[in-house]
C-alpha positions in Angstrom: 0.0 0.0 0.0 2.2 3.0 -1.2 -0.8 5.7 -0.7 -0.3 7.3 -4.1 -1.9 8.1 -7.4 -1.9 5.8 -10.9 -1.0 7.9 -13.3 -0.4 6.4 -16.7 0.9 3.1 -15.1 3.4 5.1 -12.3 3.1 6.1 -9.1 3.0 9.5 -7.8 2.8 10.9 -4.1 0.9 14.4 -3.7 1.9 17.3 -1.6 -1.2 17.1 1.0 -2.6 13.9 2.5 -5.5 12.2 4.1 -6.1 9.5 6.9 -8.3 6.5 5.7 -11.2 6.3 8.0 -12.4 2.6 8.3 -15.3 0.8 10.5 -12.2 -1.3 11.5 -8.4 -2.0 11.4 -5.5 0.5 10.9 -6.2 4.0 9.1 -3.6 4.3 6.4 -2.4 7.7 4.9 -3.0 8.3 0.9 -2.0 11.7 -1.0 -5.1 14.2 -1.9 -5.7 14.7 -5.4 -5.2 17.9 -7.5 -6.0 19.4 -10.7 -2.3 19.0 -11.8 -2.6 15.5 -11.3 -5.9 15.4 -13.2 -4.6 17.1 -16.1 -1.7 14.7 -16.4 -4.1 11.9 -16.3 -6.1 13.4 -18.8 -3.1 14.0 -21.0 -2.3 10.5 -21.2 -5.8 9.3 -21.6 -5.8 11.5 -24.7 -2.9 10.5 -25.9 -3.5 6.6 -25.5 -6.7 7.5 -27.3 -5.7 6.9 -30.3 -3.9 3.6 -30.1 -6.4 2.1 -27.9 -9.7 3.5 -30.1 -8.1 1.5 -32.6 -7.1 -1.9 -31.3 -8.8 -5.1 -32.3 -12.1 -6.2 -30.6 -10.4 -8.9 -29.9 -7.8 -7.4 -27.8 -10.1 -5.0 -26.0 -11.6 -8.2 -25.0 -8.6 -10.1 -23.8 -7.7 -6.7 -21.6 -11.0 -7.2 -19.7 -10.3 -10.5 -19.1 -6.9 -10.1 -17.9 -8.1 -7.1 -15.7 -10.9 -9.7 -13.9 -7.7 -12.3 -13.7 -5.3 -9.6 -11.9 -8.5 -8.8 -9.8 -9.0 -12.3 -8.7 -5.5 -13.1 -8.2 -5.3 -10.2 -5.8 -8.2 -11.1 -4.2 -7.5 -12.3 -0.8 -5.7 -9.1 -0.2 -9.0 -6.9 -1.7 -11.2 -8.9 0.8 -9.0 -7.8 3.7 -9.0 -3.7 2.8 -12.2 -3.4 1.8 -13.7 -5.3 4.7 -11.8 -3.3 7.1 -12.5 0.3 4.8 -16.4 -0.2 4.4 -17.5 -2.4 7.5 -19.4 -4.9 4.9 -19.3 -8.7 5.7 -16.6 -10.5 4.6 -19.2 -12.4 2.5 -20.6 -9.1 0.7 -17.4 -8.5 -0.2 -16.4 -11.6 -2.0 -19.8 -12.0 -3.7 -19.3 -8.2 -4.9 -15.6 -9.1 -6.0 -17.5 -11.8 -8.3 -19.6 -9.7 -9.6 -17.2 -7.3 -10.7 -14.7 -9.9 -12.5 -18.0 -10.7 -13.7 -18.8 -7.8 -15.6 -15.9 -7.8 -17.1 -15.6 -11.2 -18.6 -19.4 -10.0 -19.8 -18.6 -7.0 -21.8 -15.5 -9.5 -23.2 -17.7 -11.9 -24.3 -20.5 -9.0 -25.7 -18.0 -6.9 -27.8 -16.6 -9.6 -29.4 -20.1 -10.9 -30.9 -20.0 -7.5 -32.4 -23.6 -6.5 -31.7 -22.6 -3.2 -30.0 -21.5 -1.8 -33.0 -24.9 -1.8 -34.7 -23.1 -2.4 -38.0 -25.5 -0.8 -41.2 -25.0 -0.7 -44.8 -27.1 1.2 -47.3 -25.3 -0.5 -51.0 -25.0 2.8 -53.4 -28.1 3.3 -56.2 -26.2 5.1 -58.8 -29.1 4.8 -61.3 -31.3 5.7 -58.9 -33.9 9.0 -60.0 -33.9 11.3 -59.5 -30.6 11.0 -57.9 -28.1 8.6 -57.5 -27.5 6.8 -53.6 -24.0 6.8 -52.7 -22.7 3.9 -50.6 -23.1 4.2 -46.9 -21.8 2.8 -43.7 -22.4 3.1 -40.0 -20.8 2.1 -37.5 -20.5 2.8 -33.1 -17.3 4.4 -32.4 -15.5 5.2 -29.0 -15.9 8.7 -27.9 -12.9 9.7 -26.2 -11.6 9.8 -22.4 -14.3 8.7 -19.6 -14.2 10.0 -16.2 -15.6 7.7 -13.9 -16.4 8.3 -10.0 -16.3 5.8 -7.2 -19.2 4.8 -5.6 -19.6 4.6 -1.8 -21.7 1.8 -1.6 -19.9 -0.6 -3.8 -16.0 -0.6 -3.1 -15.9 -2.8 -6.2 -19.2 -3.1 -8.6 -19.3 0.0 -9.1 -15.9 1.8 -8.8 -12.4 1.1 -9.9 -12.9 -1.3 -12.1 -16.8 -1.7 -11.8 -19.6 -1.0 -14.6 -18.9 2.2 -15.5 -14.9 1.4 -16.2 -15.7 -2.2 -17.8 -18.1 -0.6 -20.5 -15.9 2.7 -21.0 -12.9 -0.4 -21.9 -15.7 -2.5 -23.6 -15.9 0.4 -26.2 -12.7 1.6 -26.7 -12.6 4.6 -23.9 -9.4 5.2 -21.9 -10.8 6.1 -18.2 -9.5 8.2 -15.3 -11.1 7.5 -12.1 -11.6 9.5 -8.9 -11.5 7.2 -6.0 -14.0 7.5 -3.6 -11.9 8.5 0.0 -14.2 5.9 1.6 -12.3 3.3 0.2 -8.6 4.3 -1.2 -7.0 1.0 -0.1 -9.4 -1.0 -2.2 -9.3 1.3 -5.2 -5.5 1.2 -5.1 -5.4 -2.5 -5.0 -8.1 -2.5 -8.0 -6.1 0.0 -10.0 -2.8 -1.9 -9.5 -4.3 -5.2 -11.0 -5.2 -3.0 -14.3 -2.1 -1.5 -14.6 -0.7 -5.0 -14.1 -3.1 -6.3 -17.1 -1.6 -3.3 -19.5 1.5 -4.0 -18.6 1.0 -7.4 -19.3 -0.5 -7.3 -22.7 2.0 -4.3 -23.2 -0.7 -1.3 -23.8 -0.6 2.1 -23.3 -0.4 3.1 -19.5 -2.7 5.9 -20.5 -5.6 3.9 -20.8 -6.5 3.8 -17.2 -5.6 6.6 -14.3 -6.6 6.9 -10.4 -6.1 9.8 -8.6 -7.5 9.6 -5.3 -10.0 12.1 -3.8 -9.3 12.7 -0.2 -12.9 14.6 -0.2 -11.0 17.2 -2.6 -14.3 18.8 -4.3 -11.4 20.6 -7.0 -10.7 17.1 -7.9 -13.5 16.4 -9.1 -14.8 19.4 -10.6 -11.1 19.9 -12.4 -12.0 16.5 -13.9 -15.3 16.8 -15.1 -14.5 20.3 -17.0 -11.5 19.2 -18.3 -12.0 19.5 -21.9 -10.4 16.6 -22.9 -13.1 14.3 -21.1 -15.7 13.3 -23.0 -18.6 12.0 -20.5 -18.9 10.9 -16.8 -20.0 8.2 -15.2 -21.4 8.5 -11.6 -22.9 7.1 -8.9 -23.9 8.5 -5.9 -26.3 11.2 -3.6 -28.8 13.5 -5.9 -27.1 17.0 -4.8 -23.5 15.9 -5.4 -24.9 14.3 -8.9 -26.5 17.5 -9.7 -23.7 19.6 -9.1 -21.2 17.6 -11.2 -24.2 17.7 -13.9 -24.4 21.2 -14.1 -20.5 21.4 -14.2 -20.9 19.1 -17.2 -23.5 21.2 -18.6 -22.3 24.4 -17.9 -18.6 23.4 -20.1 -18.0 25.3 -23.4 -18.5 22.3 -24.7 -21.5 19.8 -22.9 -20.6 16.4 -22.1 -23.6 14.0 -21.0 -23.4 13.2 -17.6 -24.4 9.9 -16.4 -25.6 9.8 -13.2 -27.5 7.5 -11.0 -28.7 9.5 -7.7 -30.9 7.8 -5.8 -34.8 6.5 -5.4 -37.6 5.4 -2.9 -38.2 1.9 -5.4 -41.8 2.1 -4.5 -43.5 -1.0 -3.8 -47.4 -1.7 -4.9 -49.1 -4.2 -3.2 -52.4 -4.8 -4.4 -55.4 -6.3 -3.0 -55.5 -9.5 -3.4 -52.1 -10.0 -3.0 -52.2 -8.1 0.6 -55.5 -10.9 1.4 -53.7 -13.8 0.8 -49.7 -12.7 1.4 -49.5 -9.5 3.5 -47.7 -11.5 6.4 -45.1 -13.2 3.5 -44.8 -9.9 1.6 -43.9 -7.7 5.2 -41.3 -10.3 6.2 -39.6 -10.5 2.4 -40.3 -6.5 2.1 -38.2 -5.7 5.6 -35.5 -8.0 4.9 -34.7 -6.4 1.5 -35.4 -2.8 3.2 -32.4 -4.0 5.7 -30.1 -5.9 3.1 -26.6 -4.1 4.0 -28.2 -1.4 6.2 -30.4 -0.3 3.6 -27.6 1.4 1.5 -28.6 0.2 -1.9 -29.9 2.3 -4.4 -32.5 0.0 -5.2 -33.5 0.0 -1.7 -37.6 -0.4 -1.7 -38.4 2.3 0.9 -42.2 2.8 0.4 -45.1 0.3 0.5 -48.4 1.3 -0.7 -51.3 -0.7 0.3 -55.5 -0.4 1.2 -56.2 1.0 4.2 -57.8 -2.4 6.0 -56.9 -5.0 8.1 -54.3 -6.4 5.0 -52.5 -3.5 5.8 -51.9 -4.1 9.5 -51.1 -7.8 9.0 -48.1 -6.6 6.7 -47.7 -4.0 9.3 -47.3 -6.0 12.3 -45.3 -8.7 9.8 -42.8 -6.1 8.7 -42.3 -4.7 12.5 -41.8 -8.2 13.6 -38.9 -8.9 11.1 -37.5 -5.5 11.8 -37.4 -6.4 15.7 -34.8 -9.2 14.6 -32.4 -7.2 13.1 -29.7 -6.5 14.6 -27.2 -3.3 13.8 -25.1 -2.9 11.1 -21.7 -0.8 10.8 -22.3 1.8 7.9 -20.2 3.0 5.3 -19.2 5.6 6.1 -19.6 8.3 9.4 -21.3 10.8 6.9 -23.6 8.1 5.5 -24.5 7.2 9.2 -25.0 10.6 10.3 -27.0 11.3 7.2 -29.1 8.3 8.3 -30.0 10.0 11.5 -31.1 13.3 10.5 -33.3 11.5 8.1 -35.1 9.4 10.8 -35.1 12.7 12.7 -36.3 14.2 9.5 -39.6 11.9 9.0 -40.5 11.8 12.5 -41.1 15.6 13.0 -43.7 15.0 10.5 -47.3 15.4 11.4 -49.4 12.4 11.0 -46.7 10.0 10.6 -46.7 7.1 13.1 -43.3 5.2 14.1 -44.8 2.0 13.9 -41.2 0.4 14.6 -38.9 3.0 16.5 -35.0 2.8 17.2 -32.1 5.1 18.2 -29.3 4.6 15.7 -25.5 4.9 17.2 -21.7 5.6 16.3 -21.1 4.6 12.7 -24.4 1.2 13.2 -27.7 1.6 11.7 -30.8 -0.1 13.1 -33.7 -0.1 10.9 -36.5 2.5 11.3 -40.7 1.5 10.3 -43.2 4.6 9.8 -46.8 4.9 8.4 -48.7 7.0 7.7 -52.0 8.1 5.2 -52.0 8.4 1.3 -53.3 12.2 2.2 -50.3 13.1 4.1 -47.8 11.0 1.5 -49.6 13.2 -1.3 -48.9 16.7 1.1 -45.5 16.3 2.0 -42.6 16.6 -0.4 -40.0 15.4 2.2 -41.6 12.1 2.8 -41.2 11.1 -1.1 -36.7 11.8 -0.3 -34.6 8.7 -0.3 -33.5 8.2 3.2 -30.0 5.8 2.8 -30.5 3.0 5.1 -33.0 0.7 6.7 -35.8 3.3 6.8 -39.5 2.3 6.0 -42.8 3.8 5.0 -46.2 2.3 4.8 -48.5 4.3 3.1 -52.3 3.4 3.6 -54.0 4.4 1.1 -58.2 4.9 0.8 -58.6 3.2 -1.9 -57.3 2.0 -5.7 -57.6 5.3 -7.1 -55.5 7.2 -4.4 -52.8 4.1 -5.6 -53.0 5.5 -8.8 -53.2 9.1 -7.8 -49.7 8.4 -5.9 -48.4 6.3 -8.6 -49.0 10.0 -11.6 -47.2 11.7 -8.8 -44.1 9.8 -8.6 -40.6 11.4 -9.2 -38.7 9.4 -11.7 -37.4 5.7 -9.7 -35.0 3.6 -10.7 -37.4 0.2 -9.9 -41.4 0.2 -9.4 -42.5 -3.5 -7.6 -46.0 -4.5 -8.1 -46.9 -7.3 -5.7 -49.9 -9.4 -7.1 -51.8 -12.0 -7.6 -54.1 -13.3 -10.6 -57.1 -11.6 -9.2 -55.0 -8.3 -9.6 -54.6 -8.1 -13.0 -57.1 -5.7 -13.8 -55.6 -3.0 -11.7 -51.7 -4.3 -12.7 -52.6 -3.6 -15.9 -53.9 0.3 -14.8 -51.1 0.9 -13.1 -48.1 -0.6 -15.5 -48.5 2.3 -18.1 -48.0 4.5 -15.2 -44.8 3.0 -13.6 -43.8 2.4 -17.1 -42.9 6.7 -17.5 -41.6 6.2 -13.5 -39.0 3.8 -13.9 -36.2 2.0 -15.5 -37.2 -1.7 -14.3 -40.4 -2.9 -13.2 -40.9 -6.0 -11.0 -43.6 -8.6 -10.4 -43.4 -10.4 -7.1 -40.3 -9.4 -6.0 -38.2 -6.8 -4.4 -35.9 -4.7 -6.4 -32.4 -5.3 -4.4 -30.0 -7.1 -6.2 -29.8 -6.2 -9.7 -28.7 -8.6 -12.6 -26.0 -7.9 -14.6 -27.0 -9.1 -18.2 -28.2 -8.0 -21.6 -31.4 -6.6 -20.6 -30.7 -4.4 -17.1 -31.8 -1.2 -17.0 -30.7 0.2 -14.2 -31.7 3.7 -14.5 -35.0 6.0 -14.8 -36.1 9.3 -15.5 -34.7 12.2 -13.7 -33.7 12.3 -10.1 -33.2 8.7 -10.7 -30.6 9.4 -13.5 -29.8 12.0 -15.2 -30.5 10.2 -18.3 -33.3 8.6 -18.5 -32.3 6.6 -22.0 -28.9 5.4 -20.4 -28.0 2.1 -18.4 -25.0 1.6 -15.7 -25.6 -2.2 -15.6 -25.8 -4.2 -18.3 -24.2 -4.8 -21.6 -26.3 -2.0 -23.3 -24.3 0.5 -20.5 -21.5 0.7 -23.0 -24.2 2.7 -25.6 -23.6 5.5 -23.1 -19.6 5.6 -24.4 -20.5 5.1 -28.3 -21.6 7.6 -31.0 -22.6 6.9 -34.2 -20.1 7.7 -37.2 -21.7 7.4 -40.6 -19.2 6.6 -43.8 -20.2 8.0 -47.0 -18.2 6.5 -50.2 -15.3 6.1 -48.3 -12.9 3.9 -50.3 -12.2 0.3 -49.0 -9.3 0.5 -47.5 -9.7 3.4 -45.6 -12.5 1.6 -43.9 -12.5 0.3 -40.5 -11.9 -3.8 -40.3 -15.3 -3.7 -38.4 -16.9 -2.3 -41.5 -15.1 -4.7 -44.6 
C-alpha cells in the first residue's frame, strides 16, 4: 500500500494527504488529489486514445479478461481492505468481488459478438432517380476519455474497475477515475491489477488513471470540466450528482453526464395479494429494506397498500422482522449521520406514526418503520426523499384510485414492484402504463435489491433517478452510453474500419 496516485501506469505521491477512515483495522495515509494531477491523467488518456480506439475487438476483450484475472489473483488481499474500509461482511465483499470480474468477462464476451457496433450498410443506387444513392456505412465508435467516480456503496461493482470502467474499456474509452476517499486501499489495489493487465498485454499506461480524492471537491470538478473528457459516469447522492451535472452542462463544450442519484423503489401491493400474502410480503419486504443497512440504491423504501386489516397484517409482519435485526456498521460516518437526521427528519412529521422506532449509534444503523395516510404521503414533499438506510414507509392508502393518484405523482425511480396475484390483473394492468414513464425496471413479485447484470438491465430512470433517462449503468447496453454513431459515406475500402469490410 504506497498511498499514491496511478498515473499512466506510475506512481505518484501528492503534496497534502489524508487518513483512511475505516469501520475497522489501521487507518492508512494516501496523497489528496489535484487538478495538476488530473490534467496529467487526462493527457495520457488523450494521448492513448488513439492507439487504444483502434485496437482489435479482440484485444479490448482479452484486456477485460486479464483485468478480472489480476482482480481475482489479488483477491484475498481486496477482501482484507475493503472489509476493514467499508464495514461490509466478509461475505458481501467476496460476492461483490464476483460480480465485478463478472462484468468484465461479460462485456469480453459482448464486444466480441460485435452486436454493440450496430453495423449498417445502405449499397450505393447510382441509377437511382432522381438521384443517385452513394454507398453508406455506420458504424459505433468510441468517444474519447471517460471519467468515472467511485461509488460509496460498492467498493468494487461500481468503482475502480466496476460497470462504469468495464463498458468505457468494452468500447474503446481510456478512463480516469476518482476514487472515492471511503475506500482508497481498495481502489489502489483494483487499479494496480489493471495497470498489471496493461502491462502485461503491453498497452498504453494511458488507458486507465486513479487519482485519489481525499474529499477534494477541485478534484472532481477539475476532472469533469477538463476538456479533454468526453462524458462521466457517476454514482452516488442527488445534490452531489447534480452539481457535477451542471458542471458538465455548464462546459463550453456539454458532455452527457451519467448519473444515478438515488430512489424510494416504490412498492405496490395490491389487494388480493395483501388478502392472501401480507404476512409473507412484510417479512420478504423488511428484509430487503435492511439488506446491507439499507444502502442500496435500489433500496424499496415505500409500500403502498389499502387501508384495512391487509395493511396491518403486513404491518405488524414487517415490524416483527424488523425487531430481529440487529445493527449494522455503515459506510461511512457521513452516510451514518446522514441516516439519523433522516429518521429525525420523518418523524417531526405530522401524521406520521413510528410504527417500529429505534435510536441509531456511532457509525451502526438499526432499521426504522413509519406509516402514515396516502393524504399526508400526497402533502409532504419530504416524505417522497430517499432516506440511505433501513428506513421504511407504509403508506395506507383509501382506496385504488389514491394508488393510482400516488403512482402519476411519482418522481422518476429507478425500480417500481407490483406485488400481485391473478385476481390483480385488472388493476396491474392500470397501473403498468404508469410505472412504465416512472422507472427503469419494473418487478412482479419481487423486491428490487439485487440487480442482474445481463443484456437486458436497466438500471436507470427518468430524472432524479438518472440523469439520463435513455442510459444504463448495468448491463451490456451500458457501454451505448460511451459510443456515438459515425456514418461513412463513399469512403474507399481500404480506408474503412476492419469492423466495416
Amino acid at each position: 500500500m504506497n498511498g499514491h496516485h496511478l498515473i499512466a501506469g506510475k506512481w505518484i505521491a501528492g503534496e497534502a494527504s489524508f487518513n483512511s477512515t475505516p469501520a475497522h483495522g489501521p487507518s492508512r495515509e494516501f496523497s489528496v488529489g489535484t487538478p495538476e494531477l488530473v490534467d496529467q491523467a487526462v493527457q495520457a488518456a488523450e494521448n492513448a486514445f488513439w492507439e487504444f480506439s483502434a485496437l482489435s475487438t479482440e484485444k479490448r476483450a482479452e484486456l477485460l479478461d486479464k483485468i478480472a484475472d489480476e482482480i481475482d489473483a489479488r483477491g484475498d488481499a481486496i477482501t482484507e481492505i475493503a472489509t476493514q474500509e467499508s464495514g461490509l461482511p466478509k461475505a458481501r465483499i467476496i460476492g461483490e468481488r464476483g460480480r465485478t470480474v463478472g462484468q468484465l468477462r461479460l462485456f469480453a464476451a459482448h464486444i466480441k459478438q460485435g452486436d454493440y457496433l450496430d453495423l449498417r450498410r445502405d449499397e450505393a443506387l447510382p441509377d437511382r432517380a432522381p438521384l443517385p444513392r452513394p454507398e453508406m456505412h455506420l458504424v459505433q465508435r468510441p468517444i474519447g476519455p471517460v471519467a468515472v467516480f467511485g461509488a460509496s456503496n460498492f467498493p468494487l461493482a461500481f468503482s475502480v474497475a466496476g460497470g462504469d470502467t468495464a463498458s468505457a474499456l468494452a468500447a474503446g474509452c481510456p478512463v480516469v477515475v476518482k476514487g472515492h476517499s471511503a475506500h482508497p486501499g481498495t481502489s489502489e489495489i483494483v487499479a494496480e491489477a489493471i495497470d498489471a493487465a496493461l502491462t502485461a498485454l503491453n498497452l498504453h499506461p494511458g488507458i486507465f488513471s486513479l487519482v485519489q480524492g481525499g474529499n477534494a471537491r477541485q478534484v472532481g470538478t477539475s476532472l469533469v470540466q477538463h476538456p479533454l473528457i468526453k462524458a462521466v459516469g457517476f454514482t452516488g447522492s442527488l445534490g452531489g450528482g447534480r452539481a457535477l451535472f451542471d458542471l458538465c452542462a455548464s462546459r463550453p463544450d456539454p458532455i452527457p453526464f451519467f448519473g444515478e442519484l438515488g430512489s424510494i423503489n416504490p412498492v405496490f401491493l395490491l389487494p388480493q395479494a395483501a388478502s392472501n400474502r401480507a404476512a409473507d410480503i412484510g417479512i420478504g419486504w423488511a428484509n430487503s429494506l435492511t439488506m446491507g443497512a439499507g444502502q442500496f440504491c435500489t433500496n424499496p423504501g415505500v409500500i403502498l397498500v389499502l387501508d384495512n386489516k391487509d395493511a396491518a397484517t403486513f404491518a405488524q409482519s414487517a415490524a416483527s422482522t424488523l425487531s430481529d435485526i440487529g445493527p449494522q456498521t455503515m459506510l461511512t460516518d457521513g452516510i451514518s449521520d446522514a441516516y439519523k437526521r433522516g429518521v429525525e427528519g420523518i418523524r417531526s412529521i405530522k401524521n406520521v406514526e413510528e410504527t417500529y422506532g429505534t435510536n441509531s449509534s456511532d457509525r451502526e444503523a438499526t432499521p426504522n418503520l413509519f406509516v402514515t395516510d396516502g393524504d399526508t404521503w400526497m402533502a409532504n414533499k419530504a416524505l417522497n426523499e430517499e432516506v440511505f438506510g433501513p428506513l421504511g414507509i407504509i403508506v395506507k392508502v383509501k382506496d385504488f384510485d389514491q394508488m393510482l393518484e400516488i403512482a402519476h405523482d411519482l418522481e422518476g425511480q429507478l425500480t417500481c414492484t407490483l406485488q400481485m396475484d391473478a385476481s390483480d390483473t385488472s388493476d396491474a394492468q392500470k397501473l403498468l402504463p404508469i410505472l412504465e414513464r416512472k422507472a427503469g425496471r419494473i418487478l412482479a413479485n419481487g423486491f428490487p435489491t439485487g440487480v442482474e447484470v445481463c443484456d437486458t438491465m436497466v438500471h436507470g430512470g427518468p430524472y432524479p433517478a438518472s440523469t439520463n433517462f435513455g442510459a444504463t449503468s448495468v448491463g451490456t447496453m451500458a457501454i451505448r452510453r460511451f459510443l456515438r454513431p459515425v456514418c461513412y459515406q463513399n469512403i474507399p475500402t481500404e480506408l474503412l474500419l476492419s469492423d466495416l469490410n
